[in-house]
């Protein structure tokens, strides 16, 4: 009888210990979850108007005659990413000498461009000045993405090495797609060789996607309120480009672009990221903006 009682007491003790351990593990999990929530950085994205591009010859955006005779209006956005460790400017819009001027049409008639507002004025709407920008990165250095670059001489330029070498090389000279003098004010250079985690916590990642230019890149963000998104740079220019994986005639390297498209789409799927095509007018309308610029 004493043996039975002793075994019963032992069994109860074991069950009690297991219950206490489970409760302790549950509390530990809850504590860990709270810590994870606290440690997740607050990352905010603001979208601004860097001008508009009326494409009069849309066929430039395809191999062959896919868009022959078509035209389209493209947005030209730039973005500010606010992170607890600093601020990143992604792209810089069209040249600011367009502000207050009539629309400008390129000599070949292919493009008509306009810009209404300066980058300095738009930054004020989120209480920033150019001196508050710690990092500047361009999806690529075509003139419609670097227009206000000369305002950010104190920022560190995050650029893929092939893009920087191209900017400094002979091949770029007399190419109307580039206006490199605005880049000359950027003296703090961080040359990248592939993907780059800007703040070291996985929330803001520059991803190398060459092809459109030698060092074209896109931007992955894990936003506080909007979740994971991808800013496309000029991997695509409008929705049909993406749907049919069509590569523009003026891309630097078509085969590299094709590879980048596959890598991009695989990454978007794996990370359940929303894709925003930077030149797509409908996507521009959906992007988070500073209150002053909200529709």
GROMACS .gro file of C-alpha atoms in nm:
model
  295
    1UNK     CA    1   0.000   0.000   0.000
    2UNK     CA    2   0.282   0.239   0.097
    3UNK     CA    3   0.448   0.161  -0.238
    4UNK     CA    4   0.129   0.253  -0.428
    5UNK     CA    5   0.093   0.580  -0.236
    6UNK     CA    6   0.460   0.663  -0.299
    7UNK     CA    7   0.425   0.593  -0.672
    8UNK     CA    8   0.108   0.804  -0.690
    9UNK     CA    9   0.282   1.096  -0.521
   10UNK     CA   10   0.577   1.058  -0.762
   11UNK     CA   11   0.346   1.051  -1.063
   12UNK     CA   12   0.162   1.364  -0.945
   13UNK     CA   13   0.496   1.538  -0.891
   14UNK     CA   14   0.611   1.452  -1.244
   15UNK     CA   15   0.284   1.573  -1.400
   16UNK     CA   16   0.301   1.891  -1.192
   17UNK     CA   17   0.662   1.957  -1.304
   18UNK     CA   18   0.570   1.904  -1.668
   19UNK     CA   19   0.278   2.145  -1.635
   20UNK     CA   20   0.501   2.405  -1.471
   21UNK     CA   21   0.763   2.361  -1.746
   22UNK     CA   22   0.501   2.406  -2.019
   23UNK     CA   23   0.369   2.719  -1.850
   24UNK     CA   24   0.725   2.851  -1.817
   25UNK     CA   25   0.792   2.779  -2.187
   26UNK     CA   26   0.467   2.952  -2.281
   27UNK     CA   27   0.566   3.260  -2.080
   28UNK     CA   28   0.911   3.253  -2.242
   29UNK     CA   29   0.752   3.237  -2.590
   30UNK     CA   30   0.524   3.527  -2.503
   31UNK     CA   31   0.821   3.726  -2.375
   32UNK     CA   32   1.019   3.647  -2.691
   33UNK     CA   33   0.728   3.759  -2.909
   34UNK     CA   34   0.703   4.087  -2.717
   35UNK     CA   35   1.078   4.141  -2.759
   36UNK     CA   36   1.054   4.068  -3.132
   37UNK     CA   37   0.772   4.321  -3.170
   38UNK     CA   38   0.975   4.580  -2.980
   39UNK     CA   39   1.291   4.511  -3.181
   40UNK     CA   40   1.126   4.530  -3.525
   41UNK     CA   41   1.235   4.866  -3.668
   42UNK     CA   42   0.977   5.124  -3.766
   43UNK     CA   43   1.028   5.174  -4.138
   44UNK     CA   44   0.824   5.434  -4.327
   45UNK     CA   45   0.807   5.503  -4.700
   46UNK     CA   46   0.708   5.835  -4.855
   47UNK     CA   47   0.650   5.875  -5.230
   48UNK     CA   48   0.701   6.206  -5.408
   49UNK     CA   49   0.647   6.351  -5.754
   50UNK     CA   50   0.967   6.383  -5.956
   51UNK     CA   51   0.783   6.476  -6.278
   52UNK     CA   52   0.601   6.315  -6.569
   53UNK     CA   53   0.718   6.159  -6.894
   54UNK     CA   54   0.497   6.155  -7.201
   55UNK     CA   55   0.637   5.872  -7.414
   56UNK     CA   56   0.553   5.964  -7.772
   57UNK     CA   57   0.726   5.657  -7.918
   58UNK     CA   58   0.638   5.367  -7.689
   59UNK     CA   59   0.800   5.122  -7.928
   60UNK     CA   60   1.135   5.211  -7.770
   61UNK     CA   61   1.021   5.001  -7.474
   62UNK     CA   62   1.016   4.675  -7.669
   63UNK     CA   63   1.230   4.458  -7.894
   64UNK     CA   64   1.077   4.470  -8.241
   65UNK     CA   65   0.749   4.651  -8.315
   66UNK     CA   66   0.541   4.546  -8.016
   67UNK     CA   67   0.428   4.902  -7.931
   68UNK     CA   68   0.461   5.064  -8.271
   69UNK     CA   69   0.243   5.375  -8.297
   70UNK     CA   70   0.158   5.373  -7.924
   71UNK     CA   71   0.217   5.641  -7.661
   72UNK     CA   72   0.188   5.645  -7.281
   73UNK     CA   73   0.229   5.876  -6.982
   74UNK     CA   74   0.477   5.755  -6.719
   75UNK     CA   75   0.517   5.874  -6.360
   76UNK     CA   76   0.863   5.971  -6.236
   77UNK     CA   77   0.867   5.921  -5.860
   78UNK     CA   78   1.132   5.953  -5.594
   79UNK     CA   79   1.112   5.806  -5.244
   80UNK     CA   80   1.224   5.868  -4.888
   81UNK     CA   81   1.263   5.576  -4.649
   82UNK     CA   82   1.268   5.673  -4.281
   83UNK     CA   83   1.442   5.424  -4.052
   84UNK     CA   84   1.547   5.462  -3.685
   85UNK     CA   85   1.911   5.449  -3.799
   86UNK     CA   86   1.879   5.709  -4.075
   87UNK     CA   87   1.706   5.826  -4.393
   88UNK     CA   88   1.750   5.689  -4.745
   89UNK     CA   89   1.659   5.875  -5.064
   90UNK     CA   90   1.576   5.636  -5.349
   91UNK     CA   91   1.596   5.805  -5.691
   92UNK     CA   92   1.569   6.182  -5.744
   93UNK     CA   93   1.330   6.251  -6.032
   94UNK     CA   94   1.377   6.455  -6.350
   95UNK     CA   95   1.617   6.752  -6.376
   96UNK     CA   96   1.500   7.048  -6.170
   97UNK     CA   97   1.569   7.301  -6.444
   98UNK     CA   98   1.233   7.185  -6.586
   99UNK     CA   99   1.044   7.344  -6.294
  100UNK     CA  100   0.849   7.652  -6.402
  101UNK     CA  101   0.929   7.588  -6.770
  102UNK     CA  102   0.710   7.468  -7.057
  103UNK     CA  103   0.713   7.097  -7.128
  104UNK     CA  104   1.035   6.989  -7.300
  105UNK     CA  105   1.035   6.750  -7.596
  106UNK     CA  106   1.355   6.566  -7.689
  107UNK     CA  107   1.503   6.646  -8.033
  108UNK     CA  108   1.398   6.306  -8.169
  109UNK     CA  109   1.041   6.366  -8.048
  110UNK     CA  110   1.037   6.042  -7.844
  111UNK     CA  111   0.977   6.200  -7.500
  112UNK     CA  112   0.807   6.507  -7.353
  113UNK     CA  113   0.901   6.576  -6.991
  114UNK     CA  114   0.776   6.808  -6.716
  115UNK     CA  115   0.851   6.868  -6.348
  116UNK     CA  116   0.639   7.087  -6.119
  117UNK     CA  117   0.808   7.088  -5.777
  118UNK     CA  118   1.155   7.075  -5.623
  119UNK     CA  119   1.287   6.801  -5.401
  120UNK     CA  120   1.371   7.049  -5.124
  121UNK     CA  121   1.015   7.178  -5.112
  122UNK     CA  122   0.869   6.828  -5.104
  123UNK     CA  123   1.103   6.709  -4.828
  124UNK     CA  124   0.967   6.989  -4.606
  125UNK     CA  125   0.633   6.807  -4.596
  126UNK     CA  126   0.796   6.533  -4.385
  127UNK     CA  127   1.013   6.777  -4.188
  128UNK     CA  128   1.336   6.691  -4.368
  129UNK     CA  129   1.605   6.887  -4.550
  130UNK     CA  130   1.873   6.748  -4.783
  131UNK     CA  131   2.113   6.745  -4.485
  132UNK     CA  132   1.884   6.494  -4.311
  133UNK     CA  133   1.938   6.237  -4.586
  134UNK     CA  134   2.208   5.992  -4.477
  135UNK     CA  135   2.209   5.770  -4.786
  136UNK     CA  136   2.121   5.825  -5.149
  137UNK     CA  137   2.076   5.544  -5.400
  138UNK     CA  138   1.948   5.542  -5.755
  139UNK     CA  139   1.788   5.245  -5.922
  140UNK     CA  140   2.019   5.355  -6.206
  141UNK     CA  141   2.175   5.674  -6.335
  142UNK     CA  142   1.953   5.765  -6.632
  143UNK     CA  143   1.876   6.139  -6.624
  144UNK     CA  144   1.515   6.090  -6.513
  145UNK     CA  145   1.632   5.928  -6.187
  146UNK     CA  146   1.919   6.158  -6.088
  147UNK     CA  147   1.769   6.505  -6.142
  148UNK     CA  148   1.813   6.639  -5.786
  149UNK     CA  149   2.127   6.444  -5.693
  150UNK     CA  150   2.342   6.755  -5.656
  151UNK     CA  151   2.141   6.860  -5.347
  152UNK     CA  152   2.278   6.568  -5.142
  153UNK     CA  153   2.651   6.617  -5.124
  154UNK     CA  154   2.656   6.516  -4.755
  155UNK     CA  155   2.486   6.180  -4.814
  156UNK     CA  156   2.663   5.850  -4.884
  157UNK     CA  157   2.596   5.729  -5.237
  158UNK     CA  158   2.517   5.355  -5.245
  159UNK     CA  159   2.604   5.244  -5.598
  160UNK     CA  160   2.691   4.916  -5.766
  161UNK     CA  161   3.056   4.910  -5.875
  162UNK     CA  162   2.973   4.847  -6.246
  163UNK     CA  163   2.739   5.150  -6.243
  164UNK     CA  164   3.003   5.373  -6.084
  165UNK     CA  165   3.268   5.254  -6.331
  166UNK     CA  166   3.029   5.325  -6.620
  167UNK     CA  167   2.961   5.675  -6.481
  168UNK     CA  168   3.336   5.744  -6.474
  169UNK     CA  169   3.411   5.579  -6.810
  170UNK     CA  170   3.427   5.689  -7.172
  171UNK     CA  171   3.127   5.491  -7.297
  172UNK     CA  172   2.877   5.715  -7.118
  173UNK     CA  173   2.993   6.035  -7.287
  174UNK     CA  174   2.753   6.197  -7.538
  175UNK     CA  175   2.478   5.950  -7.441
  176UNK     CA  176   2.155   6.152  -7.406
  177UNK     CA  177   2.012   5.911  -7.146
  178UNK     CA  178   2.262   6.037  -6.888
  179UNK     CA  179   2.329   6.376  -6.723
  180UNK     CA  180   2.626   6.297  -6.502
  181UNK     CA  181   2.724   6.643  -6.379
  182UNK     CA  182   2.464   6.625  -6.098
  183UNK     CA  183   2.645   6.315  -5.967
  184UNK     CA  184   2.978   6.494  -5.936
  185UNK     CA  185   2.869   6.655  -5.607
  186UNK     CA  186   2.841   6.313  -5.442
  187UNK     CA  187   3.177   6.265  -5.275
  188UNK     CA  188   3.096   5.996  -5.016
  189UNK     CA  189   3.079   5.674  -5.216
  190UNK     CA  190   3.000   5.321  -5.099
  191UNK     CA  191   3.059   5.091  -5.396
  192UNK     CA  192   2.847   4.777  -5.378
  193UNK     CA  193   2.910   4.438  -5.532
  194UNK     CA  194   2.568   4.278  -5.514
  195UNK     CA  195   2.288   4.300  -5.259
  196UNK     CA  196   2.327   4.541  -4.967
  197UNK     CA  197   2.138   4.551  -4.635
  198UNK     CA  198   2.133   4.928  -4.576
  199UNK     CA  199   2.063   4.929  -4.202
  200UNK     CA  200   2.172   4.574  -4.118
  201UNK     CA  201   1.833   4.440  -4.004
  202UNK     CA  202   1.673   4.311  -4.326
  203UNK     CA  203   1.417   4.591  -4.349
  204UNK     CA  204   1.578   4.791  -4.632
  205UNK     CA  205   1.776   4.590  -4.889
  206UNK     CA  206   1.921   4.710  -5.218
  207UNK     CA  207   1.920   4.421  -5.465
  208UNK     CA  208   2.147   4.409  -5.767
  209UNK     CA  209   1.947   4.361  -6.090
  210UNK     CA  210   2.177   4.454  -6.381
  211UNK     CA  211   2.071   4.485  -6.742
  212UNK     CA  212   1.882   4.810  -6.786
  213UNK     CA  213   2.214   4.974  -6.701
  214UNK     CA  214   2.539   4.802  -6.594
  215UNK     CA  215   2.459   4.836  -6.223
  216UNK     CA  216   2.080   4.866  -6.214
  217UNK     CA  217   1.927   4.784  -5.874
  218UNK     CA  218   1.587   4.751  -5.708
  219UNK     CA  219   1.477   4.813  -5.349
  220UNK     CA  220   1.317   4.569  -5.103
  221UNK     CA  221   1.139   4.719  -4.801
  222UNK     CA  222   0.965   4.556  -4.505
  223UNK     CA  223   0.743   4.843  -4.401
  224UNK     CA  224   0.582   4.894  -4.062
  225UNK     CA  225   0.231   4.952  -4.199
  226UNK     CA  226   0.246   4.807  -4.550
  227UNK     CA  227   0.455   4.491  -4.515
  228UNK     CA  228   0.711   4.372  -4.773
  229UNK     CA  229   0.728   4.559  -5.104
  230UNK     CA  230   0.964   4.584  -5.401
  231UNK     CA  231   1.034   4.906  -5.591
  232UNK     CA  232   1.111   4.795  -5.945
  233UNK     CA  233   1.348   5.066  -6.063
  234UNK     CA  234   1.334   5.036  -6.443
  235UNK     CA  235   1.333   4.659  -6.456
  236UNK     CA  236   0.978   4.728  -6.579
  237UNK     CA  237   0.826   5.057  -6.692
  238UNK     CA  238   0.454   4.975  -6.695
  239UNK     CA  239   0.225   4.683  -6.620
  240UNK     CA  240   0.228   4.530  -6.967
  241UNK     CA  241   0.611   4.530  -6.959
  242UNK     CA  242   0.597   4.311  -6.652
  243UNK     CA  243   0.310   4.089  -6.761
  244UNK     CA  244   0.488   4.000  -7.087
  245UNK     CA  245   0.848   4.040  -6.964
  246UNK     CA  246   0.929   4.279  -7.245
  247UNK     CA  247   1.272   4.443  -7.254
  248UNK     CA  248   1.325   4.796  -7.395
  249UNK     CA  249   1.543   4.854  -7.703
  250UNK     CA  250   1.768   5.091  -7.510
  251UNK     CA  251   1.863   4.852  -7.229
  252UNK     CA  252   2.237   4.816  -7.178
  253UNK     CA  253   2.229   4.435  -7.179
  254UNK     CA  254   1.919   4.239  -7.280
  255UNK     CA  255   2.035   3.895  -7.161
  256UNK     CA  256   2.132   4.034  -6.818
  257UNK     CA  257   1.789   4.196  -6.798
  258UNK     CA  258   1.621   3.862  -6.870
  259UNK     CA  259   1.820   3.701  -6.586
  260UNK     CA  260   1.735   3.985  -6.349
  261UNK     CA  261   1.365   3.953  -6.427
  262UNK     CA  262   1.370   3.587  -6.323
  263UNK     CA  263   1.563   3.660  -6.003
  264UNK     CA  264   1.329   3.950  -5.923
  265UNK     CA  265   1.009   3.750  -5.971
  266UNK     CA  266   1.141   3.455  -5.769
  267UNK     CA  267   1.242   3.687  -5.486
  268UNK     CA  268   0.904   3.864  -5.489
  269UNK     CA  269   0.723   3.530  -5.467
  270UNK     CA  270   0.946   3.391  -5.192
  271UNK     CA  271   0.899   3.703  -4.979
  272UNK     CA  272   0.531   3.761  -5.062
  273UNK     CA  273   0.627   4.115  -5.162
  274UNK     CA  274   0.398   4.358  -5.343
  275UNK     CA  275   0.565   4.492  -5.656
  276UNK     CA  276   0.536   4.861  -5.738
  277UNK     CA  277   0.645   4.962  -6.088
  278UNK     CA  278   0.801   5.301  -6.038
  279UNK     CA  279   0.699   5.452  -6.374
  280UNK     CA  280   0.346   5.304  -6.369
  281UNK     CA  281   0.099   5.590  -6.306
  282UNK     CA  282  -0.155   5.360  -6.136
  283UNK     CA  283   0.109   5.226  -5.897
  284UNK     CA  284   0.229   5.578  -5.818
  285UNK     CA  285  -0.128   5.669  -5.715
  286UNK     CA  286  -0.138   5.377  -5.468
  287UNK     CA  287   0.194   5.446  -5.295
  288UNK     CA  288   0.209   5.594  -4.942
  289UNK     CA  289   0.264   5.970  -4.951
  290UNK     CA  290   0.320   6.257  -4.709
  291UNK     CA  291  -0.017   6.409  -4.603
  292UNK     CA  292   0.039   6.723  -4.812
  293UNK     CA  293   0.077   6.513  -5.127
  294UNK     CA  294  -0.199   6.259  -5.069
  295UNK     CA  295  -0.480   6.246  -5.325
   0.00000   0.00000   0.00000
